[in-house]
Amino acid sequence: MEETISLKEIFALLKKRMLMILSLIVSFAAIALILSYFLITPTYTAKASVVVNQEENVDVSALNTAIQSNISLINTYKIVMTSPVILDEVAKEMNLSLSSTEIAEKLEVTSEADTQIITVTATDTNQAKAAELANTTVNVFQNEIPELMNLENVKPLSLAETEDNPSPASPNILLNTAIAIVLGAMIGIGLAFLLEYLDNTVKTENDIEKKIGIPVIGSISHMSEEDLVTNKQYQTTAQRRNVRRDYNGQKKKTV
């Protein structure tokens, strides 16, 4: 016999376990805030970009072909920009004690489809260093590409700038807290259903009917302590009246 649960029973279950669910939500949110504020080191990003354009003295009739050729070079330039040839020179100019591989991990080189623009995003725990890394990478790339590719078709488009009160790119405190709240709620609700599933105690008449498959024909009502005290007082008063009545009856018979 399959057991089904109604929407009313679900809400009753959630109401019953609401304190546990709220406790988990608050706990997860608090953990996320503590991790975001005190344990995770904030990082900052800075962006610089270059444009790959046509060489000077290009014939107007060949302009479209030159543009398409430059676009096809973008993927090659993106690889060159994060190669040791460029990044080793970046390390020298910035006096960094990092290998080209370690510097590459701090950089992200991207480009929009069908454009001649390459964007360099640098990440560091210091905003000024992130901006310097992005700008130095762009400048070194511009200086080295003519020798590497025999082309002078790269020019800086924009350089990274520092801010007075920069906001870290990570951690995203609001997002982390929201994820923690949702996770806490999901775990709390799941745990509530699990505890209810594992609870085999009989609490209601319906539970008895489900267990033995026989309808209940009678029940014993629950009496609170206050009801017991009231009934006890009532019984004592009734007993006193009965005793008094019996005594008066015996007295009349004696007379």
Backbone as numpy.savetxt, mean C-alpha at the origin, in Angstrom:
# Nx Ny Nz CAx CAy CAz Cx Cy Cz
-25.78 -31.95 3.25 -26.63 -30.74 3.25 -25.75 -29.49 3.25
-25.87 -28.66 2.24 -25.02 -27.49 2.11 -25.50 -26.38 3.04
-24.53 -25.69 3.65 -24.85 -24.58 4.52 -24.66 -23.28 3.76
-25.60 -22.40 3.88 -25.50 -21.09 3.24 -25.49 -20.01 4.31
-24.94 -18.88 3.97 -24.87 -17.76 4.91 -25.51 -16.55 4.25
-26.38 -15.91 4.97 -27.11 -14.77 4.42 -26.32 -13.48 4.61
-26.76 -12.45 3.91 -26.11 -11.14 4.03 -26.25 -10.61 5.44
-27.39 -10.89 6.06 -27.62 -10.45 7.43 -26.63 -11.10 8.39
-26.35 -12.38 8.17 -25.39 -13.09 9.02 -23.98 -12.56 8.81
-23.66 -12.18 7.57 -22.33 -11.61 7.29 -22.14 -10.31 8.05
-23.15 -9.43 8.00 -23.04 -8.16 8.72 -22.98 -8.40 10.23
-23.73 -9.39 10.71 -23.69 -9.71 12.13 -22.30 -10.20 12.54
-21.70 -11.01 11.67 -20.35 -11.51 11.94 -19.34 -10.38 11.97
-19.42 -9.47 10.99 -18.49 -8.34 10.94 -18.67 -7.43 12.14
-19.91 -7.23 12.55 -20.18 -6.41 13.73 -19.62 -7.06 14.98
-19.74 -8.37 15.05 -19.23 -9.11 16.20 -17.71 -9.01 16.30
-17.04 -9.04 15.16 -15.56 -9.01 15.13 -15.02 -7.63 14.78
-15.85 -6.60 14.88 -15.43 -5.26 14.45 -14.22 -4.76 15.22
-14.17 -5.02 16.51 -13.05 -4.54 17.32 -11.74 -5.15 16.84
-11.75 -6.43 16.53 -10.55 -7.09 16.03 -10.15 -6.53 14.67
-11.13 -6.32 13.79 -10.84 -5.80 12.45 -10.25 -4.40 12.53
-10.86 -3.53 13.35 -10.35 -2.17 13.51 -8.96 -2.16 14.13
-8.71 -3.07 15.06 -7.39 -3.16 15.69 -6.32 -3.51 14.67
-6.64 -4.44 13.77 -5.68 -4.81 12.73 -5.45 -3.66 11.75
-6.51 -2.95 11.40 -6.37 -1.81 10.48 -5.46 -0.75 11.08
-5.72 -0.40 12.34 -4.91 0.62 13.02 -3.47 0.15 13.16
-3.27 -1.12 13.48 -1.92 -1.65 13.66 -1.13 -1.61 12.36
-1.75 -2.04 11.27 -1.06 -2.03 9.97 -0.76 -0.60 9.52
-1.70 0.31 9.74 -1.46 1.71 9.36 -0.32 2.30 10.18
-0.28 1.98 11.47 0.79 2.49 12.34 2.15 1.95 11.90
2.19 0.66 11.55 3.45 0.06 11.09 3.92 0.73 9.80
2.99 0.98 8.88 3.35 1.64 7.61 3.89 3.04 7.86
3.27 3.78 8.76 3.74 5.14 9.07 5.12 5.11 9.71
5.33 4.18 10.64 6.64 4.08 11.31 7.72 3.73 10.31
7.43 2.76 9.44 8.42 2.36 8.43 8.72 3.52 7.48
7.67 4.22 7.04 7.85 5.29 6.06 8.60 6.48 6.64
8.30 6.81 7.90 8.90 8.00 8.50 10.29 7.76 9.08
10.50 6.58 9.67 11.71 6.40 10.47 12.67 5.34 9.94
12.20 4.35 9.22 13.08 3.24 8.84 13.47 3.24 7.37
12.63 3.76 6.50 12.95 3.79 5.07 13.63 5.11 4.73
14.82 5.03 4.16 15.56 6.25 3.79 14.90 6.91 2.59
14.52 8.18 2.70 13.88 8.85 1.56 14.85 9.05 0.41
14.36 8.94 -0.80 15.17 9.17 -1.99 14.53 10.26 -2.84
15.38 10.94 -3.61 14.92 12.06 -4.44 15.31 11.78 -5.89
14.53 12.32 -6.81 14.82 12.15 -8.23 15.02 13.51 -8.89
15.83 13.51 -9.93 16.06 14.72 -10.73 16.15 14.30 -12.19
15.63 15.14 -13.07 15.57 14.79 -14.49 16.28 15.82 -15.36
17.01 15.31 -16.34 17.62 16.15 -17.37 17.35 15.46 -18.71
17.31 16.23 -19.78 16.98 15.63 -21.07 17.83 16.23 -22.19
17.98 15.44 -23.24 18.70 15.89 -24.43 17.80 15.65 -25.64
18.07 16.39 -26.70 17.33 16.21 -27.94 18.31 15.75 -29.01
17.91 14.75 -29.75 18.71 14.24 -30.86 18.14 14.87 -32.13
18.90 15.83 -32.69 18.39 16.55 -33.86 19.27 16.30 -35.08
18.85 16.88 -36.18 19.59 16.69 -37.42 20.88 17.52 -37.41
21.85 17.03 -38.16 23.11 17.76 -38.27 22.89 19.04 -39.08
23.81 19.95 -38.90 23.72 21.21 -39.65 23.95 20.94 -41.15
23.43 21.87 -41.94 23.60 21.82 -43.40 22.93 20.59 -44.03
21.86 20.13 -43.40 21.11 19.03 -43.99 20.14 19.59 -45.01
20.09 18.99 -46.18 19.18 19.44 -47.23 17.73 19.30 -46.77
16.92 20.30 -47.14 15.52 20.30 -46.71 14.79 19.06 -47.20
15.08 18.62 -48.39 14.41 17.45 -48.95 14.74 16.18 -48.17
15.89 16.20 -47.49 16.31 15.01 -46.73 16.01 15.17 -45.24
15.28 16.24 -44.88 15.02 16.53 -43.46 14.21 15.42 -42.80
13.14 14.97 -43.47 12.29 13.93 -42.88 13.06 12.64 -42.68
13.90 12.32 -43.65 14.73 11.11 -43.53 15.70 11.23 -42.37
16.25 12.43 -42.17 17.18 12.66 -41.07 16.49 12.51 -39.73
15.26 13.01 -39.63 14.51 12.91 -38.38 14.23 11.44 -38.04
13.79 10.68 -39.05 13.52 9.26 -38.82 14.79 8.52 -38.43
15.91 8.92 -39.03 17.18 8.30 -38.69 17.57 8.61 -37.25
17.31 9.85 -36.81 17.61 10.22 -35.43 16.75 9.45 -34.44
15.47 9.26 -34.79 14.58 8.50 -33.92 15.06 7.06 -33.78
15.54 6.50 -34.87 16.03 5.12 -34.82 17.32 5.01 -34.00
18.03 6.13 -33.84 19.26 6.14 -33.04 18.98 6.21 -31.54
17.75 6.54 -31.17 17.43 6.76 -29.76 17.78 5.56 -28.90
17.36 4.36 -29.32 17.63 3.16 -28.53 19.13 2.92 -28.38
19.88 3.20 -29.45 21.34 3.07 -29.36 21.91 4.06 -28.37
21.45 5.29 -28.43 21.94 6.32 -27.51 21.60 6.00 -26.06
20.44 5.41 -25.83 20.04 5.05 -24.47 21.00 4.02 -23.88
21.43 3.08 -24.70 22.38 2.07 -24.23 23.75 2.70 -24.00
24.16 3.56 -24.92 25.47 4.22 -24.79 25.51 5.08 -23.53
24.41 5.74 -23.21 24.38 6.66 -22.07 24.64 5.96 -20.74
24.28 4.68 -20.63 24.52 3.94 -19.38 25.69 2.97 -19.51
26.51 3.17 -20.51 27.66 2.29 -20.70 28.85 2.79 -19.87
29.83 1.91 -19.59 31.01 2.32 -18.82 31.77 3.48 -19.45
31.76 3.59 -20.78 32.48 4.68 -21.44 31.98 6.03 -20.95
30.68 6.17 -20.78 30.10 7.43 -20.31 30.15 7.54 -18.80
29.76 6.48 -18.10 29.61 6.56 -16.64 30.95 6.60 -15.91
31.98 6.00 -16.48 33.31 6.13 -15.87 33.77 7.58 -15.90
33.48 8.26 -17.00 33.82 9.68 -17.10 32.97 10.51 -16.13
31.72 10.12 -15.95 30.85 10.80 -14.98 31.42 10.66 -13.58
31.89 9.45 -13.24 32.47 9.22 -11.91 33.71 10.08 -11.70
34.53 10.25 -12.75 35.73 11.10 -12.63 35.36 12.55 -12.39
34.41 13.06 -13.15 34.04 14.47 -13.01 33.39 14.77 -11.66
32.66 13.80 -11.11 31.97 14.02 -9.83 32.77 13.50 -8.64
33.96 12.93 -8.93 34.80 12.36 -7.86 34.03 11.31 -7.06
33.38 10.42 -7.77 32.61 9.36 -7.12 33.45 8.10 -7.00
33.31 7.44 -5.86 34.00 6.16 -5.67 33.04 5.02 -5.99
32.33 5.17 -7.08 31.36 4.17 -7.51 31.75 3.61 -8.87
31.41 2.35 -9.09 31.66 1.75 -10.39 30.58 2.19 -11.37
30.83 1.93 -12.64 29.83 2.29 -13.65 28.52 1.52 -13.43
28.63 0.29 -12.94 27.42 -0.49 -12.66 26.60 0.14 -11.54
27.28 0.59 -10.49 26.58 1.21 -9.36 25.94 2.54 -9.77
26.62 3.28 -10.63 26.04 4.54 -11.12 24.83 4.26 -12.00
24.94 3.23 -12.83 23.83 2.87 -13.73 22.57 2.52 -12.94
22.76 1.94 -11.74 21.60 1.60 -10.91 20.88 2.84 -10.40
21.57 3.97 -10.39 20.96 5.23 -9.95 20.30 5.98 -11.10
20.46 5.48 -12.32 19.95 6.18 -13.50 18.85 5.39 -14.19
17.92 6.13 -14.76 16.90 5.55 -15.62 16.82 6.40 -16.89
17.05 5.78 -18.02 17.06 6.49 -19.30 15.81 6.08 -20.08
15.00 7.06 -20.43 13.74 6.78 -21.12 13.57 7.71 -22.32
12.63 7.35 -23.17 12.28 8.21 -24.31 10.83 7.96 -24.69
10.17 9.01 -25.13 8.80 8.88 -25.60 8.80 8.34 -27.04
7.78 7.58 -27.35 7.69 6.99 -28.69 7.61 8.07 -29.76
8.35 7.86 -30.83 8.34 8.75 -32.00 8.77 10.18 -31.66
9.66 10.31 -30.70 10.23 11.63 -30.39 11.74 11.53 -30.45
12.38 12.68 -30.44 13.84 12.74 -30.48 14.42 13.15 -29.13
13.64 12.94 -28.07 14.05 13.39 -26.73 14.38 12.19 -25.85
15.52 12.27 -25.18 15.94 11.27 -24.20 15.96 11.93 -22.83
15.32 11.29 -21.86 15.25 11.83 -20.50 16.06 10.95 -19.56
16.91 11.59 -18.77 17.72 10.89 -17.78 17.18 11.22 -16.39
16.79 10.20 -15.64 16.28 10.38 -14.28 17.28 9.78 -13.31
17.82 10.61 -12.43 18.78 10.16 -11.43 18.11 10.09 -10.06
18.47 9.08 -9.29 17.90 8.88 -7.95 19.01 8.83 -6.92
18.81 9.57 -5.82 19.81 9.59 -4.75 19.12 9.99 -3.45
19.79 9.69 -2.34 19.23 10.10 -1.05 19.41 11.59 -0.81
20.19 12.25 -1.67 20.40 13.69 -1.58 19.92 14.32 -2.89
19.03 15.30 -2.79 18.45 15.87 -4.01 19.50 16.58 -4.86
20.43 17.29 -4.22 21.46 18.01 -4.97 22.36 17.04 -5.74
22.69 15.91 -5.11 23.52 14.92 -5.79 22.77 14.27 -6.94
21.48 14.07 -6.77 20.68 13.50 -7.86 20.66 14.43 -9.06
20.49 15.73 -8.81 20.48 16.72 -9.89 21.85 16.79 -10.57
22.91 16.76 -9.77 24.27 16.81 -10.33 24.55 15.59 -11.19
24.10 14.43 -10.73 24.34 13.20 -11.49 23.61 13.24 -12.83
22.37 13.68 -12.84 21.61 13.76 -14.09 22.25 14.74 -15.07
22.64 15.91 -14.58 23.23 16.93 -15.45 24.60 16.51 -15.97
25.41 15.91 -15.10 26.75 15.47 -15.52 26.66 14.37 -16.57
25.72 13.46 -16.39 25.54 12.38 -17.37 25.17 12.94 -18.74
24.27 13.91 -18.75 23.86 14.53 -20.01 25.02 15.26 -20.67
25.78 16.01 -19.90 26.91 16.78 -20.45 28.01 15.87 -20.98
28.35 14.83 -20.22 29.38 13.90 -20.66 28.93 13.18 -21.93
27.68 12.79 -21.97 27.15 12.11 -23.15 27.25 13.01 -24.38
26.89 14.28 -24.22 26.97 15.22 -25.34 28.40 15.38 -25.83
29.35 15.40 -24.90 30.75 15.60 -25.28 31.37 14.36 -25.91
30.93 13.19 -25.47 31.55 11.95 -25.93 30.93 11.37 -27.19
29.67 11.71 -27.45 28.97 11.07 -28.57 29.58 11.40 -29.94
30.13 12.60 -30.18 30.74 12.86 -31.50 31.91 11.92 -31.79
32.69 11.62 -30.75 33.83 10.74 -30.94 33.39 9.28 -31.10
32.34 8.92 -30.37 31.88 7.53 -30.41 31.10 7.22 -31.68
30.27 8.15 -32.12 29.36 7.89 -33.24 29.67 8.72 -34.49
30.67 9.59 -34.41 30.98 10.50 -35.51 29.77 11.35 -35.90
29.00 11.71 -34.90 27.81 12.53 -35.11 27.76 13.62 -34.05
27.36 14.81 -34.48 27.18 15.91 -33.54 25.71 16.34 -33.59
24.86 15.45 -33.15 23.43 15.72 -33.24 22.72 15.62 -31.88
23.49 15.84 -30.81 22.91 15.79 -29.46 23.11 17.13 -28.78
22.03 17.68 -28.25 22.09 18.95 -27.51 21.25 18.84 -26.25
21.70 19.45 -25.15 20.89 19.45 -23.92 19.58 20.17 -24.14
18.51 19.60 -23.66 17.19 20.22 -23.78 16.78 20.88 -22.46
17.01 20.20 -21.36 16.73 20.76 -20.03 17.63 20.10 -19.02
18.03 20.87 -18.01 18.89 20.36 -16.95 18.11 20.29 -15.64
18.56 19.39 -14.76 17.90 19.22 -13.47 18.21 20.39 -12.56
17.22 20.78 -11.77 17.38 21.87 -10.82 16.99 21.40 -9.43
17.61 21.99 -8.42 17.29 21.65 -7.04 16.17 22.55 -6.52
15.44 22.06 -5.51 14.36 22.82 -4.90 14.71 23.13 -3.45
14.11 24.20 -2.93 14.38 24.59 -1.54 13.79 23.58 -0.56
12.58 23.14 -0.82 11.92 22.16 0.05 11.46 20.97 -0.80
12.39 20.12 -1.19 12.03 19.02 -2.08 11.21 17.95 -1.38
10.32 17.34 -2.11 9.54 16.21 -1.60 10.19 14.93 -2.10
10.41 13.97 -1.22 11.06 12.72 -1.65 10.19 11.95 -2.63
10.84 11.29 -3.57 10.10 10.45 -4.53 9.61 9.18 -3.87
10.36 8.73 -2.87 9.95 7.57 -2.09 10.54 7.71 -0.68
9.90 7.15 0.34 8.65 6.40 0.24 7.44 7.31 0.08
6.41 6.80 -0.56 5.14 7.51 -0.69 4.30 7.18 0.54
4.34 8.09 1.52 3.71 7.80 2.82 2.22 7.58 2.68
1.55 8.42 1.90 0.10 8.30 1.73 -0.27 6.98 1.08
0.45 6.61 0.03 0.17 5.36 -0.66 0.45 4.16 0.23
1.58 4.19 0.95 1.92 3.08 1.84 0.87 2.89 2.92
0.40 4.02 3.49 -0.62 3.94 4.54 -1.93 3.40 4.00
-2.32 3.85 2.80 -3.57 3.36 2.19 -3.49 1.86 1.93
-2.35 1.40 1.42 -2.17 -0.03 1.17 -2.24 -0.81 2.47
-1.63 -0.26 3.53 -1.64 -0.93 4.84 -3.05 -1.03 5.39
-3.85 0.03 5.22 -5.24 0.01 5.71 -6.05 -1.06 4.98
-5.92 -1.10 3.66 -6.65 -2.11 2.88 -6.20 -3.52 3.26
-4.88 -3.69 3.42 -4.35 -5.00 3.79 -4.84 -5.42 5.17
-4.83 -4.47 6.12 -5.31 -4.76 7.47 -6.78 -5.15 7.47
-7.59 -4.44 6.67 -9.02 -4.75 6.59 -9.24 -6.14 5.98
-8.50 -6.47 4.93 -8.65 -7.77 4.28 -8.27 -8.90 5.23
-7.15 -8.73 5.93 -6.71 -9.76 6.88 -7.70 -9.87 8.03
-8.18 -8.72 8.53 -9.14 -8.74 9.63 -10.43 -9.45 9.27
-10.97 -9.13 8.09 -12.22 -9.77 7.65 -12.00 -11.27 7.40
-10.87 -11.59 6.77 -10.57 -13.01 6.54 -10.42 -13.77 7.83
-9.75 -13.16 8.82 -9.57 -13.81 10.11 -10.90 -13.97 10.84
-11.78 -12.98 10.68 -13.11 -13.06 11.31 -13.89 -14.26 10.77
-13.87 -14.45 9.46 -14.57 -15.59 8.87 -13.91 -16.91 9.26
-12.58 -16.91 9.36 -11.87 -18.14 9.76 -12.22 -18.54 11.18
-12.22 -17.56 12.09 -12.57 -17.85 13.48 -14.00 -18.35 13.60
-14.89 -17.75 12.81 -16.29 -18.19 12.85 -16.43 -19.61 12.29
-15.65 -19.92 11.28 -15.70 -21.26 10.68 -15.17 -22.31 11.64
-14.13 -21.96 12.41 -13.53 -22.90 13.35 -14.31 -23.01 14.66
-15.24 -22.09 14.89 -16.02 -22.10 16.13 -17.18 -23.08 15.98
-17.10 -24.21 16.71 -18.12 -25.25 16.62 -19.13 -25.20 17.76
-19.06 -24.20 18.61 -19.98 -24.12 19.74 -21.39 -23.77 19.25
-22.39 -24.28 19.98 -23.80 -24.03 19.65 -24.27 -22.81 20.40
-24.80 -21.84 19.66 -25.20 -20.57 20.28 -26.68 -20.29 20.11
-27.30 -20.75 19.06 -28.69 -20.41 18.78 -29.49 -21.67 18.47
-30.82 -21.50 18.40 -31.70 -22.60 18.04 -31.41 -23.09 16.62
-31.08 -22.14 15.74 -30.76 -22.51 14.36 -29.54 -23.41 14.30
-28.56 -23.15 15.18 -27.36 -23.99 15.22 -27.72 -25.43 15.58
-28.67 -25.59 16.52 -29.08 -26.93 16.92 -29.78 -27.65 15.76
-30.67 -26.93 15.09 -31.38 -27.53 13.96 -30.42 -27.95 12.86
-29.39 -27.11 12.61 -28.41 -27.44 11.58 -27.58 -28.66 11.97
-27.27 -28.78 13.26 -26.42 -29.87 13.73 -27.14 -31.22 13.68
-28.38 -31.28 14.21 -29.06 -32.56 14.34 -30.17 -32.77 13.33
-30.56 -31.71 12.62 -31.57 -31.84 11.59 -32.97 -32.04 12.10
-33.22 -31.68 13.36 -34.54 -31.82 13.97 -35.01 -30.46 14.45
-36.25 -30.08 14.18 -36.73 -28.77 14.63 -36.80 -28.69 16.15
-36.53 -27.51 16.68 -36.57 -27.27 18.12 -38.01 -26.99 18.52
-38.51 -27.69 19.56 -39.90 -27.50 20.01 -39.98 -26.71 21.31
-38.86 -26.44 21.94 -38.87 -25.66 23.18 -37.51 -25.09 23.47
-37.48 -24.07 24.27 -36.21 -23.44 24.61 -36.28 -22.86 26.01
-35.13 -22.73 26.64 -35.02 -22.13 27.97 -34.52 -20.71 27.79
-35.31 -19.77 28.23 -34.93 -18.37 28.05 -33.77 -18.00 28.96
-32.99 -17.05 28.50 -31.85 -16.58 29.27 -32.31 -15.58 30.33
-31.80 -15.74 31.54 -32.15 -14.84 32.64 -30.89 -14.15 33.13
-30.99 -12.84 33.22 -29.86 -12.07 33.70 -29.81 -12.11 35.22
-28.71 -11.63 35.77 -28.56 -11.59 37.23 -29.61 -10.70 37.86
-29.97 -9.63 37.18 -30.99 -8.71 37.70 -32.35 -9.40 37.78
-32.64 -10.23 36.73 -33.90 -10.97 36.75 -33.93 -11.97 37.89
-32.78 -12.60 38.15 -32.72 -13.57 39.24 -32.95 -12.91 40.58
-32.38 -11.74 40.78 -32.57 -11.02 42.05 -34.02 -10.63 42.22
-34.65 -10.15 41.13 -36.06 -9.75 41.19 -36.94 -10.95 41.50
-36.67 -12.07 40.84 -37.46 -13.28 41.08 -37.28 -13.79 42.50
-36.05 -13.66 42.99 -35.77 -14.12 44.36 -36.55 -13.28 45.36
-36.57 -11.96 45.14 -37.33 -11.08 46.03 -38.82 -11.39 45.95
-39.29 -11.65 44.72 -40.71 -11.96 44.53 -41.07 -13.27 45.24
-40.19 -14.29 45.08 -40.45 -15.56 45.74 -40.44 -15.42 47.25
-39.54 -14.60 47.79 -39.48 -14.40 49.24 -40.75 -13.76 49.75
-41.25 -12.76 49.02 -42.50 -12.09 49.42 -43.67 -13.04 49.37
-43.72 -13.85 48.31 -44.82 -14.81 48.18 -44.76 -15.85 49.29
-43.56 -16.30 49.62 -43.42 -17.28 50.69 -43.88 -16.71 52.03
-43.54 -15.44 52.26 -43.97 -14.81 53.51 -45.48 -14.74 53.60
-46.14 -14.43 52.48 -47.60 -14.36 52.46 -48.21 -15.72 52.74
-47.62 -16.76 52.14 -48.14 -18.11 52.37 -48.00 -18.53 53.82
-46.84 -18.19 54.39 -46.62 -18.53 55.81 -47.61 -17.80 56.69
-47.83 -16.51 56.40 -48.76 -15.71 57.20 -50.18 -16.25 57.07
-50.55 -16.67 55.84 -51.89 -17.19 55.62 -52.10 -18.51 56.36
-51.08 -19.36 56.30 -51.18 -20.64 57.01 -51.28 -20.43 58.51
-50.53 -19.47 59.01 -50.53 -19.19 60.46 -51.90 -18.69 60.90
-52.47 -17.77 60.13 -53.78 -17.23 60.47 -54.84 -18.32 60.43
-54.72 -19.25 59.49 -55.69 -20.33 59.39 -55.62 -21.25 60.59
-54.38 -21.56 61.01 -54.22 -22.41 62.18 -54.74 -21.74 63.43
-54.57 -20.44 63.53 -55.01 -19.69 64.70 -56.53 -19.71 64.80
-57.22 -19.57 63.66 -58.68 -19.59 63.67 -59.20 -20.96 64.09
-58.53 -22.04 63.65 -58.96 -23.38 64.02 -58.81 -23.61 65.51
-57.75 -23.06 66.11 -57.50 -23.25 67.53 -58.56 -22.56 68.37
-58.95 -21.37 67.95 -59.98 -20.62 68.66 -61.32 -21.36 68.54
